[in-house]
PDB file of C-alpha atoms in Angstrom:
ATOM      1  CA  PRO A 105     108.380  70.345 129.512  1.00  0.00           C
ATOM      2  CA  ALA A 106     107.840  73.710 128.561  1.00  0.00           C
ATOM      3  CA  LYS A 107     109.363  75.068 125.480  1.00  0.00           C
ATOM      4  CA  PHE A 108     109.457  78.788 124.009  1.00  0.00           C
ATOM      5  CA  ALA A 109     109.815  79.540 120.229  1.00  0.00           C
ATOM      6  CA  ILE A 110     110.349  83.080 118.715  1.00  0.00           C
ATOM      7  CA  VAL A 111     109.301  83.651 115.353  1.00  0.00           C
ATOM      8  CA  ASN A 112     108.962  86.383 113.253  1.00  0.00           C
ATOM      9  CA  GLU A 113     105.372  87.687 111.745  1.00  0.00           C
ATOM     10  CA  LYS A 114     103.516  84.926 109.953  1.00  0.00           C
ATOM     11  CA  ALA A 115     105.034  82.023 111.603  1.00  0.00           C
ATOM     12  CA  ASP A 116     102.140  80.185 112.309  1.00  0.00           C
ATOM     13  CA  GLU A 117     102.260  77.573 109.626  1.00  0.00           C
ATOM     14  CA  GLY A 118     105.165  75.438 111.036  1.00  0.00           C
ATOM     15  CA  HIS A 119     103.741  75.338 114.391  1.00  0.00           C
ATOM     16  CA  ASP A 120      99.648  74.375 113.170  1.00  0.00           C
ATOM     17  CA  GLY A 121     100.790  70.926 112.895  1.00  0.00           C
ATOM     18  CA  LEU A 122     100.449  70.428 116.839  1.00  0.00           C
ATOM     19  CA  ALA A 123      97.067  72.167 117.067  1.00  0.00           C
ATOM     20  CA  GLY A 124      93.873  69.864 117.005  1.00  0.00           C
ATOM     21  CA  HIS A 125      95.954  66.581 116.855  1.00  0.00           C
ATOM     22  CA  GLY A 126      95.211  63.682 119.378  1.00  0.00           C
ATOM     23  CA  GLY A 127      94.323  65.870 122.451  1.00  0.00           C
ATOM     24  CA  ASN A 128      96.456  68.808 121.565  1.00  0.00           C
ATOM     25  CA  HIS A 129      95.066  72.284 122.214  1.00  0.00           C
ATOM     26  CA  ALA A 130      95.621  75.630 120.705  1.00  0.00           C
ATOM     27  CA  PHE A 131      95.272  78.995 122.308  1.00  0.00           C
ATOM     28  CA  GLN A 132      95.585  82.556 120.454  1.00  0.00           C
ATOM     29  CA  GLY A 133      95.062  86.125 121.445  1.00  0.00           C
ATOM     30  CA  HIS A 134      92.942  87.831 118.864  1.00  0.00           C
ATOM     31  CA  GLN A 135      95.671  89.170 116.458  1.00  0.00           C
ATOM     32  CA  GLU A 136      96.857  85.294 116.404  1.00  0.00           C
ATOM     33  CA  ALA A 137      93.614  83.794 115.174  1.00  0.00           C
ATOM     34  CA  GLY A 138      94.227  81.374 112.485  1.00  0.00           C
ATOM     35  CA  PRO A 139      97.064  79.259 113.697  1.00  0.00           C
ATOM     36  CA  GLY A 140      95.082  76.858 115.208  1.00  0.00           C
ATOM     37  CA  GLN A 141      92.142  76.738 112.861  1.00  0.00           C
ATOM     38  CA  ALA A 142      94.224  76.011 109.850  1.00  0.00           C
ATOM     39  CA  ASP A 143      95.269  72.383 110.723  1.00  0.00           C
ATOM     40  CA  ALA A 144      92.649  71.699 113.159  1.00  0.00           C
ATOM     41  CA  GLY A 145      90.497  70.108 110.670  1.00  0.00           C
ATOM     42  CA  LEU A 146      87.984  73.301 110.777  1.00  0.00           C
ATOM     43  CA  ARG A 147      85.665  73.440 107.812  1.00  0.00           C
ATOM     44  CA  VAL A 148      86.037  76.798 105.847  1.00  0.00           C
ATOM     45  CA  ASP A 149      82.304  77.742 105.662  1.00  0.00           C
ATOM     46  CA  LYS A 150      81.936  77.156 109.429  1.00  0.00           C
ATOM     47  CA  VAL A 151      84.953  79.908 110.301  1.00  0.00           C
ATOM     48  CA  LEU A 152      83.554  82.195 107.224  1.00  0.00           C
ATOM     49  CA  GLY A 153      80.328  82.011 109.211  1.00  0.00           C
ATOM     50  CA  GLU A 154      81.528  82.858 111.900  1.00  0.00           C
ATOM     51  CA  LEU A 155      83.685  85.683 110.618  1.00  0.00           C
ATOM     52  CA  MET A 156      80.335  86.771 109.124  1.00  0.00           C
ATOM     53  CA  GLN A 157      78.290  86.343 112.205  1.00  0.00           C
ATOM     54  CA  ARG A 158      76.044  83.994 110.768  1.00  0.00           C
ATOM     55  CA  ASP A 159      74.002  81.227 112.141  1.00  0.00           C
ATOM     56  CA  ASN A 160      76.039  78.697 110.794  1.00  0.00           C
ATOM     57  CA  GLY A 161      79.297  79.732 112.301  1.00  0.00           C
ATOM     58  CA  LEU A 162      81.261  77.797 114.903  1.00  0.00           C
ATOM     59  CA  MET A 163      79.424  79.397 117.453  1.00  0.00           C
ATOM     60  CA  ARG A 164      76.345  80.390 115.775  1.00  0.00           C
ATOM     61  CA  GLY A 165      77.774  83.804 114.790  1.00  0.00           C
ATOM     62  CA  LYS A 166      78.322  85.109 118.231  1.00  0.00           C
ATOM     63  CA  GLY A 167      81.908  84.918 118.877  1.00  0.00           C
ATOM     64  CA  GLY A 168      82.737  86.745 115.535  1.00  0.00           C
ATOM     65  CA  SER A 169      86.628  87.495 114.769  1.00  0.00           C
ATOM     66  CA  MET A 170      87.820  87.657 118.323  1.00  0.00           C
ATOM     67  CA  HIS A 171      86.577  84.488 119.719  1.00  0.00           C
ATOM     68  CA  LEU A 172      86.989  81.657 117.094  1.00  0.00           C
ATOM     69  CA  THR A 173      86.418  78.431 118.995  1.00  0.00           C
ATOM     70  CA  SER A 174      85.898  74.814 118.536  1.00  0.00           C
ATOM     71  CA  VAL A 175      86.491  72.771 121.636  1.00  0.00           C
ATOM     72  CA  GLU A 176      86.040  69.169 119.992  1.00  0.00           C
ATOM     73  CA  HIS A 177      89.144  70.454 117.260  1.00  0.00           C
ATOM     74  CA  GLY A 178      91.288  71.440 120.076  1.00  0.00           C
ATOM     75  CA  VAL A 179      90.828  75.391 118.961  1.00  0.00           C
ATOM     76  CA  MET A 180      89.947  76.564 122.499  1.00  0.00           C
ATOM     77  CA  GLY A 181      89.634  80.044 121.435  1.00  0.00           C
ATOM     78  CA  SER A 182      91.151  83.452 120.466  1.00  0.00           C
ATOM     79  CA  TYR A 183      91.000  85.977 123.617  1.00  0.00           C
ATOM     80  CA  ALA A 184      90.790  89.961 123.396  1.00  0.00           C
ATOM     81  CA  ILE A 185      92.820  90.492 126.572  1.00  0.00           C
ATOM     82  CA  ILE A 186      96.076  90.530 125.634  1.00  0.00           C
ATOM     83  CA  GLY A 187      98.067  87.537 127.493  1.00  0.00           C
ATOM     84  CA  ALA A 188      95.001  86.460 129.137  1.00  0.00           C
ATOM     85  CA  HIS A 189      95.212  82.743 127.234  1.00  0.00           C
ATOM     86  CA  LEU A 190      98.908  81.931 128.670  1.00  0.00           C
ATOM     87  CA  PRO A 191      97.834  81.023 131.991  1.00  0.00           C
ATOM     88  CA  ILE A 192      94.809  79.248 130.440  1.00  0.00           C
ATOM     89  CA  ALA A 193      96.983  77.087 128.162  1.00  0.00           C
ATOM     90  CA  CYS A 194      99.143  76.531 131.135  1.00  0.00           C
ATOM     91  CA  GLY A 195      96.028  75.241 133.155  1.00  0.00           C
ATOM     92  CA  ALA A 196      94.852  72.751 129.964  1.00  0.00           C
ATOM     93  CA  ALA A 197      98.503  71.562 130.162  1.00  0.00           C
ATOM     94  CA  TRP A 198      98.371  70.666 133.498  1.00  0.00           C
ATOM     95  CA  ARG A 199      95.272  69.126 133.224  1.00  0.00           C
ATOM     96  CA  ALA A 200      96.806  66.718 131.179  1.00  0.00           C
ATOM     97  CA  GLN A 201      99.788  66.257 132.992  1.00  0.00           C
ATOM     98  CA  TYR A 202      97.672  65.410 135.922  1.00  0.00           C
ATOM     99  CA  LYS A 203      95.623  62.815 133.688  1.00  0.00           C
ATOM    100  CA  GLY A 204      98.553  61.165 132.568  1.00  0.00           C
ATOM    101  CA  GLN A 205      97.649  62.313 129.173  1.00  0.00           C
ATOM    102  CA  SER A 206     100.278  63.211 125.993  1.00  0.00           C
ATOM    103  CA  ASP A 207      98.423  66.344 125.104  1.00  0.00           C
ATOM    104  CA  VAL A 208     100.234  69.293 124.581  1.00  0.00           C
ATOM    105  CA  SER A 209      98.929  73.013 124.891  1.00  0.00           C
ATOM    106  CA  VAL A 210     100.058  75.451 121.948  1.00  0.00           C
ATOM    107  CA  CYS A 211      99.908  79.143 123.045  1.00  0.00           C
ATOM    108  CA  PHE A 212     100.500  81.782 120.106  1.00  0.00           C
ATOM    109  CA  PHE A 213     100.787  85.349 121.165  1.00  0.00           C
ATOM    110  CA  GLY A 214     102.625  88.474 119.935  1.00  0.00           C
ATOM    111  CA  ASP A 215     105.806  90.082 121.186  1.00  0.00           C
ATOM    112  CA  GLY A 216     103.980  92.622 123.054  1.00  0.00           C
ATOM    113  CA  THR A 217     102.512  90.120 125.315  1.00  0.00           C
ATOM    114  CA  THR A 218     106.171  89.232 126.788  1.00  0.00           C
ATOM    115  CA  ASN A 219     105.823  92.872 128.936  1.00  0.00           C
ATOM    116  CA  ILE A 220     102.505  91.784 130.965  1.00  0.00           C
ATOM    117  CA  GLY A 221     102.510  89.807 134.382  1.00  0.00           C
ATOM    118  CA  ALA A 222     100.345  86.936 132.743  1.00  0.00           C
ATOM    119  CA  PHE A 223     103.248  86.223 130.612  1.00  0.00           C
ATOM    120  CA  HIS A 224     106.168  86.251 133.439  1.00  0.00           C
ATOM    121  CA  GLU A 225     103.584  84.060 135.321  1.00  0.00           C
ATOM    122  CA  SER A 226     102.813  81.261 133.058  1.00  0.00           C
ATOM    123  CA  MET A 227     106.600  81.158 132.150  1.00  0.00           C
ATOM    124  CA  ASN A 228     107.262  80.519 135.912  1.00  0.00           C
ATOM    125  CA  ARG A 229     104.452  77.994 136.221  1.00  0.00           C
ATOM    126  CA  ALA A 230     105.258  76.063 133.092  1.00  0.00           C
ATOM    127  CA  ALA A 231     108.656  75.683 134.266  1.00  0.00           C
ATOM    128  CA  LEU A 232     108.026  74.893 137.807  1.00  0.00           C
ATOM    129  CA  TRP A 233     105.903  72.347 137.007  1.00  0.00           C
ATOM    130  CA  GLU A 234     107.511  71.276 133.691  1.00  0.00           C
ATOM    131  CA  LEU A 235     103.968  71.637 131.921  1.00  0.00           C
ATOM    132  CA  PRO A 236     103.806  70.015 128.384  1.00  0.00           C
ATOM    133  CA  VAL A 237     103.117  73.735 126.651  1.00  0.00           C
ATOM    134  CA  LEU A 238     104.659  75.222 123.636  1.00  0.00           C
ATOM    135  CA  PHE A 239     104.843  78.789 123.690  1.00  0.00           C
ATOM    136  CA  CYS A 240     104.999  80.487 120.416  1.00  0.00           C
ATOM    137  CA  CYS A 241     105.817  84.435 120.349  1.00  0.00           C
ATOM    138  CA  GLU A 242     105.219  85.906 117.039  1.00  0.00           C
ATOM    139  CA  ASN A 243     107.692  88.836 117.145  1.00  0.00           C
ATOM    140  CA  ASN A 244     107.367  91.411 114.278  1.00  0.00           C
ATOM    141  CA  ARG A 245     109.142  94.017 116.746  1.00  0.00           C
ATOM    142  CA  TYR A 246     106.102  95.977 117.099  1.00  0.00           C
ATOM    143  CA  ALA A 247     103.671  95.860 119.882  1.00  0.00           C
ATOM    144  CA  MET A 248     100.144  97.778 119.012  1.00  0.00           C
ATOM    145  CA  GLY A 249     102.593 100.206 116.936  1.00  0.00           C
ATOM    146  CA  THR A 250     105.150 100.696 119.376  1.00  0.00           C
ATOM    147  CA  ALA A 251     108.753  99.605 118.739  1.00  0.00           C
ATOM    148  CA  LEU A 252     109.979  96.841 121.130  1.00  0.00           C
ATOM    149  CA  VAL A 253     112.987  98.853 121.694  1.00  0.00           C
ATOM    150  CA  ARG A 254     111.060 101.843 123.193  1.00  0.00           C
ATOM    151  CA  SER A 255     108.977  99.916 125.408  1.00  0.00           C
ATOM    152  CA  GLN A 256     110.874  96.960 126.524  1.00  0.00           C
ATOM    153  CA  SER A 257     114.307  97.046 128.254  1.00  0.00           C
ATOM    154  CA  GLN A 258     115.169  93.568 127.454  1.00  0.00           C
ATOM    155  CA  VAL A 259     114.678  93.089 123.497  1.00  0.00           C
ATOM    156  CA  ASP A 260     115.662  89.808 123.525  1.00  0.00           C
ATOM    157  CA  LEU A 261     112.529  87.705 123.935  1.00  0.00           C
ATOM    158  CA  CYS A 262     114.258  84.298 124.164  1.00  0.00           C
ATOM    159  CA  ALA A 263     116.068  85.704 127.234  1.00  0.00           C
ATOM    160  CA  LYS A 264     112.966  86.396 128.777  1.00  0.00           C
ATOM    161  CA  ALA A 265     111.958  82.673 128.592  1.00  0.00           C
ATOM    162  CA  ALA A 266     115.140  81.676 129.300  1.00  0.00           C
ATOM    163  CA  ALA A 267     115.348  83.519 132.823  1.00  0.00           C
ATOM    164  CA  TYR A 268     112.594  81.111 133.869  1.00  0.00           C
ATOM    165  CA  CYS A 269     114.886  77.871 132.464  1.00  0.00           C
ATOM    166  CA  ILE A 270     112.656  77.129 129.471  1.00  0.00           C
ATOM    167  CA  ALA A 271     114.237  76.099 126.547  1.00  0.00           C
ATOM    168  CA  THR A 272     113.997  78.497 123.447  1.00  0.00           C
ATOM    169  CA  ALA A 273     114.473  78.452 119.732  1.00  0.00           C
ATOM    170  CA  ARG A 274     114.296  81.310 117.483  1.00  0.00           C
ATOM    171  CA  VAL A 275     112.795  80.568 114.078  1.00  0.00           C
ATOM    172  CA  ASP A 276     112.416  82.223 110.944  1.00  0.00           C
ATOM    173  CA  GLY A 277     108.930  83.232 110.005  1.00  0.00           C
ATOM    174  CA  MET A 278     109.181  83.083 106.532  1.00  0.00           C
ATOM    175  CA  ASP A 279     110.867  79.499 106.317  1.00  0.00           C
ATOM    176  CA  VAL A 280     108.134  76.948 106.933  1.00  0.00           C
ATOM    177  CA  VAL A 281     110.279  74.304 106.390  1.00  0.00           C
ATOM    178  CA  ASP A 282     112.616  75.574 109.488  1.00  0.00           C
ATOM    179  CA  GLN A 283     109.142  75.869 111.678  1.00  0.00           C
ATOM    180  CA  ILE A 284     108.154  72.408 111.102  1.00  0.00           C
ATOM    181  CA  ARG A 285     111.825  70.939 111.585  1.00  0.00           C
ATOM    182  CA  THR A 286     112.310  72.713 114.887  1.00  0.00           C
ATOM    183  CA  VAL A 287     108.679  72.143 116.372  1.00  0.00           C
ATOM    184  CA  LYS A 288     108.875  68.079 115.131  1.00  0.00           C
ATOM    185  CA  THR A 289     112.406  67.558 116.067  1.00  0.00           C
ATOM    186  CA  GLY A 290     112.247  69.607 119.314  1.00  0.00           C
ATOM    187  CA  SER A 291     115.388  71.370 118.546  1.00  0.00           C
ATOM    188  CA  PHE A 292     115.023  73.850 121.190  1.00  0.00           C
TER     189      PHE A 292
END
């Protein structure tokens, strides 16, 4: 079933282990670019080639920093539209569930994403269909420079996911060991 982890900035490290292993898939917004790539087995020269818009890049230099993608490694791209990847991650999770596969979709996004409709639609769908998806919200308490307390009536982001009956965990983004333990043990 769906899980939701609230983590501080730089919390990617502990969740990387899920992305790109077996049939798992990583989805991220443009600001979270890096979590899926780090542990998915991507070659550094291919990532750097893409960032520098060179022909040897992952997408031959056409995607740049906004769209780092390697389907064969389970890195399903980073998306420039805030929250656009949440329903896509749910779709990949549904596909795995439908085919009876043990794949997990790992979806990284920032705290500001919890304010948009795609977040709520994805939480609802993931809970309703018990999809194998892990939502990782990186909470730096600012969405595009606006403090959470000035833009959201509910600043407890775990409560937003819990409203859809999704198990939640709050993890210290500076404690990699705690992140790994939370994800690997499923202690939500």
